């Protein structure tokens, strides 16, 4: 096996940046029909050993992190179509943390529906329990169905959700700094904590009022690594200001490069180092020893897809009823991005696919079946590694958020076949360099000022 | 070793009911000065292996459950005095679940500050992850400091908090029943879920509006075991209606018997089986091979107690400033229970101690130093076992919530020395009879009606 890994990459200069790789663990895999395949993991979704196994495979491949998405409703419109949610992610990731030693653990928290004190506390606790491997993807949520599970009648508007998300992140950061470990004196004949070193944020904002301090001390990483997935204008602004990692949606290299360039410019304009921000588009890999075999596996999964369900998913993506669209006719014209009020990233992808490929409705359904419009690569391990390198070297990505069509099979194949190719090429670590998720991503620990005594 | 255990207890009839035993795991132990002792666990409180070790010791002793209390603020008035909170309990208990096989895991959730959808979800997930070992102690919280961490300016009034708690429990139960496992068809060529079998609670109440269904399926126990600790009138009413276990505060057998009798009458009046409700007062055990040695250990801990800190704690218990009370004078008269607006249980205990023991202020501080007025037993393993049997046989308790003065030492001594005595006497199990917390406590699984099709 190759042993040059990370060291080799730095010798050959900035153009050959190390690749970031996350596993996006979801249900039986990201293909909508994955759970229908014989031998799928559908019976194990409420069994924590399934999720622990996925985390162990990711760690075996030296991946940066395992990421869990989240939603705040069962998704009644889609619940017939296949599994989405089962275990709650913070508890699942806590168990996954104790089943592994190094791999990062990234959860998703909705700033629209979470109280920031609870969120800060659970996340800080996960960072302590995992000894510095926690990350959090802050989302603003998408449906009225979710709002109606949280004593709201409808989802707040897009602008308000993003304003709240910004405030939510400020409160979280203030809380994570509010009880520094240095304040714990634990002197047998003196005080347990020096209260002068506590830094209660005393936050008073539009959405939240939080005195603090948090009742969990500052987490090992200073704060969990902050992820974002925003594609809209306020989403990009929020990501440029706060995110350290971005789970982007990009159908092709050109749109990924445009997106990454925009985010980096915005971050730089805010005085941030753009290299401390990893842009990781989703990637759906179909890997097999021959391209023909990889295509055959994809076709097999596609064939299990009920067309009516796919049309229903498409209705959600494009924000209109598509159930009477003619399958073998071209996709009807869609309104421009500015007029769309749902999640922008995926809609932009649909528009991009229409513009570049002019598919029939049936062809579009096939392209959206796994991952809903994320980049898809089909082929041998070498071909998949080539594509990963090509995107990274073109400045279109810092790495990828892997969305295997099936799980655990799809991530096992990637880890056992694609990762060794990237390692041989010096593009991916052979061993973890450090112990925390910040170490893996080469991110600095947030600055820890010496706190001024209270009252000064 | 004895092997008759549970079987023997049932042969000898109802009077010799099996004893319930919980470990109440808290910081370095329940004595306020435990963290000051040489070799204390104070350096390990943010280290999950400490909490896992406590759970393993409890399981070694075949205890019913490990219980974690919780608070929603650092407790700035008490933070110099000693550690209270460190890890968040739901995440800590998830890790503890994966470090054990059988012992129950009981967390605490505030109905004043938690959104019921989040709470139901995290608890259901813990029940799945632990394969049916979760319990939840629902509390209404106690301080304005906690309220100011959750975008409130002050704690809602006592009556309102209890009304909200009742509604909170109704929502939780509705959510836990809302996605029955039976609805998951997972037919390869059909639907994943039969939506006709979903039972969204569509709750519309004073405090909450929650459509549901929950996006975690019905937990293995039907619902986590419900605990309560209410001592006030609305607290008792809530406990009698909903609780399956009660963490009571009782200084002496007589008040414990009165309390248990009252709760059982209330439960029976509501049509519940009083035997499906385990009343477990707190018990602070000082165990050693001789009574003299046990007393010496207590005196050693008491001597580490800074008097000013103890007075501050007393101020909180009695709701007035006690800092200028004369240490060696009798405790001044206190207002009657009806006029006290803080937590009633502990205040009632203080009144009871004053009435029965007429202590000086210094003597009262000593009695409150560990556990704040819970029953305390000091002596040999046989003596501690005698006292446990005496309370249970007198109808004063179904068992105890053990509050060792030091941890892990205090629970190791109990498990290794007292549990074997109870086992030999046929009063405590030698092996777990089942796998879930409901099994351990002899509680039925909540009835699962065959759901009517929606729309009928």
PDB file of C-alpha atoms in Angstrom, chain A residues 48 51-52 55 66 68 87-101 103-107 121-131 133-135, chain B residues 48 52 87-99 122 125-126 129:
ATOM      1  CA  UNK A  48     -28.013   1.270  15.954  1.00  0.00           C
ATOM      2  CA  UNK A  51     -25.237   3.092  11.803  1.00  0.00           C
ATOM      3  CA  UNK A  52     -22.212   2.106  13.860  1.00  0.00           C
ATOM      4  CA  UNK A  55     -19.238   4.864  10.805  1.00  0.00           C
ATOM      5  CA  UNK A  66     -19.962  10.761   8.631  1.00  0.00           C
ATOM      6  CA  UNK A  68     -26.508  12.693   8.933  1.00  0.00           C
ATOM      7  CA  UNK A  87     -33.318   7.234  14.604  1.00  0.00           C
ATOM      8  CA  UNK A  88     -32.755  10.816  15.758  1.00  0.00           C
ATOM      9  CA  UNK A  89     -29.302  11.969  14.534  1.00  0.00           C
ATOM     10  CA  UNK A  90     -27.758  13.388  17.745  1.00  0.00           C
ATOM     11  CA  UNK A  91     -28.396  10.168  19.650  1.00  0.00           C
ATOM     12  CA  UNK A  92     -27.356   7.999  16.674  1.00  0.00           C
ATOM     13  CA  UNK A  93     -24.110   9.961  16.242  1.00  0.00           C
ATOM     14  CA  UNK A  94     -23.347   9.666  19.963  1.00  0.00           C
ATOM     15  CA  UNK A  95     -23.477   5.894  19.640  1.00  0.00           C
ATOM     16  CA  UNK A  96     -21.432   6.086  16.411  1.00  0.00           C
ATOM     17  CA  UNK A  97     -18.854   8.192  18.286  1.00  0.00           C
ATOM     18  CA  UNK A  98     -18.392   5.435  20.846  1.00  0.00           C
ATOM     19  CA  UNK A  99     -18.042   2.804  18.082  1.00  0.00           C
ATOM     20  CA  UNK A 100     -15.140   4.675  16.436  1.00  0.00           C
ATOM     21  CA  UNK A 101     -11.937   6.495  17.350  1.00  0.00           C
ATOM     22  CA  UNK A 103     -13.899   9.755  12.125  1.00  0.00           C
ATOM     23  CA  UNK A 104     -15.831  13.036  12.433  1.00  0.00           C
ATOM     24  CA  UNK A 105     -19.551  13.050  13.225  1.00  0.00           C
ATOM     25  CA  UNK A 106     -21.702  15.746  11.632  1.00  0.00           C
ATOM     26  CA  UNK A 107     -25.332  16.201  12.551  1.00  0.00           C
ATOM     27  CA  UNK A 121     -25.733  21.844  24.809  1.00  0.00           C
ATOM     28  CA  UNK A 122     -26.349  18.631  22.870  1.00  0.00           C
ATOM     29  CA  UNK A 123     -23.661  19.554  20.335  1.00  0.00           C
ATOM     30  CA  UNK A 124     -21.108  20.462  23.014  1.00  0.00           C
ATOM     31  CA  UNK A 125     -21.866  17.194  24.762  1.00  0.00           C
ATOM     32  CA  UNK A 126     -21.370  15.243  21.511  1.00  0.00           C
ATOM     33  CA  UNK A 127     -18.029  17.022  21.037  1.00  0.00           C
ATOM     34  CA  UNK A 128     -16.937  16.034  24.569  1.00  0.00           C
ATOM     35  CA  UNK A 129     -18.157  12.444  24.184  1.00  0.00           C
ATOM     36  CA  UNK A 130     -16.389  12.068  20.818  1.00  0.00           C
ATOM     37  CA  UNK A 131     -13.272  13.896  22.085  1.00  0.00           C
ATOM     38  CA  UNK A 133     -15.126  15.018  16.456  1.00  0.00           C
ATOM     39  CA  UNK A 134     -18.488  16.816  16.259  1.00  0.00           C
ATOM     40  CA  UNK A 135     -19.765  18.975  13.436  1.00  0.00           C
TER      41      UNK A 135
ATOM     42  CA  UNK B  48     -17.831   9.720  28.991  1.00  0.00           C
ATOM     43  CA  UNK B  52     -20.138   4.401  31.253  1.00  0.00           C
ATOM     44  CA  UNK B  87     -22.398  16.362  29.858  1.00  0.00           C
ATOM     45  CA  UNK B  88     -25.966  16.622  28.546  1.00  0.00           C
ATOM     46  CA  UNK B  89     -27.954  13.608  29.827  1.00  0.00           C
ATOM     47  CA  UNK B  90     -29.583  12.318  26.612  1.00  0.00           C
ATOM     48  CA  UNK B  91     -26.231  12.052  24.846  1.00  0.00           C
ATOM     49  CA  UNK B  92     -24.499  10.674  27.957  1.00  0.00           C
ATOM     50  CA  UNK B  93     -27.207   8.020  28.416  1.00  0.00           C
ATOM     51  CA  UNK B  94     -26.959   7.026  24.748  1.00  0.00           C
ATOM     52  CA  UNK B  95     -23.276   6.254  25.249  1.00  0.00           C
ATOM     53  CA  UNK B  96     -24.093   4.481  28.540  1.00  0.00           C
ATOM     54  CA  UNK B  97     -26.692   2.400  26.671  1.00  0.00           C
ATOM     55  CA  UNK B  98     -24.026   1.163  24.272  1.00  0.00           C
ATOM     56  CA  UNK B  99     -21.669   0.307  27.161  1.00  0.00           C
ATOM     57  CA  UNK B 122     -34.801  11.955  21.304  1.00  0.00           C
ATOM     58  CA  UNK B 125     -34.438   7.167  19.654  1.00  0.00           C
ATOM     59  CA  UNK B 126     -32.784   6.380  23.014  1.00  0.00           C
ATOM     60  CA  UNK B 129     -30.768   2.461  20.599  1.00  0.00           C
TER      61      UNK B 129
END
